[in-house]
């Protein structure tokens, strides 16, 4: 993936394309890679969405410091 760069992370997030990671029934998981040229940051984000009314997601990670 190549980072979509803008002056701010918010602008980059809005412009970055979705890269599909997983899809099943009404659930989609995708990633975005974005960068802010102002502070010189590169960020990878993972998103999940569902088209089912009232859907809830729960997750856990074991990353230190978060």
Short mmCIF file of N, CA and C in Angstrom, two decimals:
data_model
loop_
_atom_site.label_atom_id
_atom_site.label_comp_id
_atom_site.label_asym_id
_atom_site.label_seq_id
_atom_site.Cartn_x
_atom_site.Cartn_y
_atom_site.Cartn_z
N UNK A 1 0.84 -1.17 0.00
CA UNK A 1 0.00 0.00 0.00
C UNK A 1 0.89 1.24 0.00
N UNK A 2 0.41 2.25 -0.66
CA UNK A 2 1.09 3.54 -0.67
C UNK A 2 0.26 4.52 0.14
N UNK A 3 0.91 5.29 0.98
CA UNK A 3 0.20 6.25 1.81
C UNK A 3 -0.39 7.36 0.96
N UNK A 4 -1.64 7.71 1.24
CA UNK A 4 -2.28 8.88 0.66
C UNK A 4 -1.89 10.05 1.54
N UNK A 5 -1.16 11.01 0.98
CA UNK A 5 -0.65 12.11 1.79
C UNK A 5 -1.40 13.41 1.54
N UNK A 6 -1.68 14.09 2.64
CA UNK A 6 -2.28 15.42 2.63
C UNK A 6 -1.60 16.21 3.75
N UNK A 7 -1.95 17.46 3.91
CA UNK A 7 -1.32 18.30 4.93
C UNK A 7 -1.66 17.79 6.34
N UNK A 8 -2.89 17.31 6.54
CA UNK A 8 -3.30 16.79 7.85
C UNK A 8 -3.74 15.34 7.73
N UNK A 9 -3.71 14.62 8.86
CA UNK A 9 -4.19 13.23 8.85
C UNK A 9 -5.69 13.17 8.53
N UNK A 10 -6.46 14.13 9.02
CA UNK A 10 -7.90 14.13 8.74
C UNK A 10 -8.17 14.24 7.24
N UNK A 11 -7.46 15.09 6.55
CA UNK A 11 -7.63 15.24 5.10
C UNK A 11 -7.17 13.98 4.38
N UNK A 12 -6.07 13.39 4.83
CA UNK A 12 -5.57 12.16 4.21
C UNK A 12 -6.53 11.01 4.44
N UNK A 13 -7.10 10.92 5.64
CA UNK A 13 -8.06 9.86 5.96
C UNK A 13 -9.27 9.94 5.03
N UNK A 14 -9.76 11.14 4.80
CA UNK A 14 -10.93 11.32 3.93
C UNK A 14 -10.61 10.95 2.49
N UNK A 15 -9.38 11.18 2.05
CA UNK A 15 -9.00 10.93 0.66
C UNK A 15 -8.46 9.52 0.40
N UNK A 16 -8.01 8.83 1.43
CA UNK A 16 -7.37 7.53 1.25
C UNK A 16 -8.36 6.47 0.76
N UNK A 17 -7.97 5.67 -0.21
CA UNK A 17 -8.85 4.60 -0.68
C UNK A 17 -8.92 3.46 0.34
N UNK A 18 -10.01 2.74 0.30
CA UNK A 18 -10.19 1.57 1.16
C UNK A 18 -9.54 0.36 0.51
N UNK A 19 -8.73 -0.37 1.27
CA UNK A 19 -8.13 -1.61 0.80
C UNK A 19 -8.83 -2.76 1.51
N UNK A 20 -9.63 -3.57 0.80
CA UNK A 20 -10.37 -4.65 1.44
C UNK A 20 -9.44 -5.68 2.08
N UNK A 21 -9.79 -6.10 3.31
CA UNK A 21 -9.04 -7.14 4.01
C UNK A 21 -9.88 -8.40 4.20
N UNK A 22 -11.19 -8.22 4.45
CA UNK A 22 -12.08 -9.35 4.72
C UNK A 22 -13.50 -8.91 4.47
N UNK A 23 -14.32 -9.83 3.95
CA UNK A 23 -15.73 -9.55 3.73
C UNK A 23 -16.52 -10.84 3.87
N UNK A 24 -17.61 -10.78 4.62
CA UNK A 24 -18.51 -11.93 4.76
C UNK A 24 -19.88 -11.42 5.14
N UNK A 25 -20.88 -11.88 4.43
CA UNK A 25 -22.26 -11.46 4.68
C UNK A 25 -22.36 -9.94 4.77
N UNK A 26 -22.70 -9.40 5.94
CA UNK A 26 -22.89 -7.96 6.07
C UNK A 26 -21.69 -7.25 6.70
N UNK A 27 -20.55 -7.95 6.81
CA UNK A 27 -19.37 -7.38 7.46
C UNK A 27 -18.26 -7.13 6.45
N UNK A 28 -17.67 -5.95 6.53
CA UNK A 28 -16.50 -5.60 5.72
C UNK A 28 -15.40 -5.09 6.66
N UNK A 29 -14.19 -5.56 6.44
CA UNK A 29 -13.02 -5.06 7.15
C UNK A 29 -12.07 -4.53 6.09
N UNK A 30 -11.58 -3.32 6.30
CA UNK A 30 -10.70 -2.71 5.31
C UNK A 30 -9.63 -1.86 6.00
N UNK A 31 -8.61 -1.49 5.25
CA UNK A 31 -7.51 -0.70 5.78
C UNK A 31 -7.34 0.57 4.96
N UNK A 32 -6.72 1.55 5.58
CA UNK A 32 -6.31 2.78 4.90
C UNK A 32 -4.89 3.09 5.34
N UNK A 33 -4.08 3.56 4.41
CA UNK A 33 -2.72 4.00 4.71
C UNK A 33 -2.67 5.48 4.37
N UNK A 34 -2.30 6.29 5.35
CA UNK A 34 -2.35 7.72 5.14
C UNK A 34 -1.17 8.42 5.78
N UNK A 35 -0.91 9.62 5.30
CA UNK A 35 0.21 10.38 5.82
C UNK A 35 -0.11 11.86 5.89
N UNK A 36 0.49 12.52 6.87
CA UNK A 36 0.36 13.97 7.02
C UNK A 36 1.70 14.60 6.70
N UNK A 37 1.75 15.39 5.66
CA UNK A 37 3.02 16.00 5.25
C UNK A 37 3.46 17.08 6.22
N UNK A 38 2.48 17.72 6.92
CA UNK A 38 2.84 18.75 7.90
C UNK A 38 3.76 18.18 8.98
N UNK A 39 3.27 17.24 9.82
CA UNK A 39 4.13 16.67 10.85
C UNK A 39 4.97 15.49 10.36
N UNK A 40 4.80 15.07 9.13
CA UNK A 40 5.58 13.95 8.59
C UNK A 40 5.21 12.60 9.17
N UNK A 41 3.93 12.34 9.37
CA UNK A 41 3.46 11.08 9.93
C UNK A 41 2.95 10.15 8.84
N UNK A 42 3.13 8.84 9.03
CA UNK A 42 2.51 7.81 8.20
C UNK A 42 1.74 6.91 9.16
N UNK A 43 0.48 6.63 8.84
CA UNK A 43 -0.40 5.87 9.72
C UNK A 43 -1.12 4.79 8.93
N UNK A 44 -1.24 3.61 9.52
CA UNK A 44 -2.07 2.55 8.97
C UNK A 44 -3.26 2.35 9.89
N UNK A 45 -4.46 2.30 9.34
CA UNK A 45 -5.67 2.13 10.15
C UNK A 45 -6.51 0.99 9.60
N UNK A 46 -7.15 0.25 10.49
CA UNK A 46 -8.04 -0.84 10.11
C UNK A 46 -9.44 -0.47 10.57
N UNK A 47 -10.41 -0.63 9.68
CA UNK A 47 -11.81 -0.29 9.93
C UNK A 47 -12.69 -1.52 9.75
N UNK A 48 -13.83 -1.51 10.41
CA UNK A 48 -14.84 -2.55 10.22
C UNK A 48 -16.19 -1.86 10.12
N UNK A 49 -17.05 -2.41 9.28
CA UNK A 49 -18.41 -1.87 9.14
C UNK A 49 -19.37 -3.02 8.85
N UNK A 50 -20.63 -2.76 9.16
CA UNK A 50 -21.68 -3.75 8.91
C UNK A 50 -22.90 -3.03 8.38
N UNK A 51 -23.58 -3.67 7.46
CA UNK A 51 -24.83 -3.10 6.94
C UNK A 51 -26.03 -3.60 7.73
N UNK A 52 -25.81 -4.46 8.73
CA UNK A 52 -26.89 -4.99 9.56
C UNK A 52 -27.28 -3.97 10.63
N UNK A 53 -28.57 -3.71 10.77
CA UNK A 53 -29.04 -2.79 11.81
C UNK A 53 -28.69 -3.33 13.19
N UNK A 54 -28.18 -2.46 14.05
CA UNK A 54 -27.87 -2.83 15.42
C UNK A 54 -26.64 -3.69 15.60
N UNK A 55 -25.84 -3.84 14.56
CA UNK A 55 -24.63 -4.67 14.66
C UNK A 55 -23.64 -4.05 15.63
N UNK A 56 -22.95 -4.90 16.37
CA UNK A 56 -21.92 -4.45 17.31
C UNK A 56 -20.67 -5.26 17.06
N UNK A 57 -19.53 -4.62 17.26
CA UNK A 57 -18.26 -5.32 17.10
C UNK A 57 -17.48 -5.19 18.40
N UNK A 58 -16.74 -6.22 18.72
CA UNK A 58 -15.91 -6.20 19.90
C UNK A 58 -14.55 -6.74 19.51
N UNK A 59 -13.52 -6.15 20.04
CA UNK A 59 -12.18 -6.61 19.69
C UNK A 59 -11.22 -6.45 20.84
N UNK A 60 -10.07 -7.04 20.68
CA UNK A 60 -9.04 -6.99 21.71
C UNK A 60 -7.70 -7.08 21.02
N UNK A 61 -6.73 -6.37 21.56
CA UNK A 61 -5.39 -6.51 21.03
C UNK A 61 -4.43 -6.65 22.21
N UNK A 62 -3.24 -7.09 21.93
CA UNK A 62 -2.24 -7.22 22.98
C UNK A 62 -1.01 -6.38 22.67
N UNK A 63 -1.25 -5.25 21.98
CA UNK A 63 -0.16 -4.35 21.65
C UNK A 63 0.25 -3.56 22.89
N UNK A 64 1.52 -3.53 23.20
CA UNK A 64 1.95 -2.77 24.38
C UNK A 64 1.80 -1.27 24.17
N UNK A 65 1.39 -0.59 25.22
CA UNK A 65 1.33 0.86 25.17
C UNK A 65 0.09 1.45 24.56
N UNK A 66 -0.89 0.64 24.23
CA UNK A 66 -2.12 1.19 23.62
C UNK A 66 -3.31 0.90 24.49
#
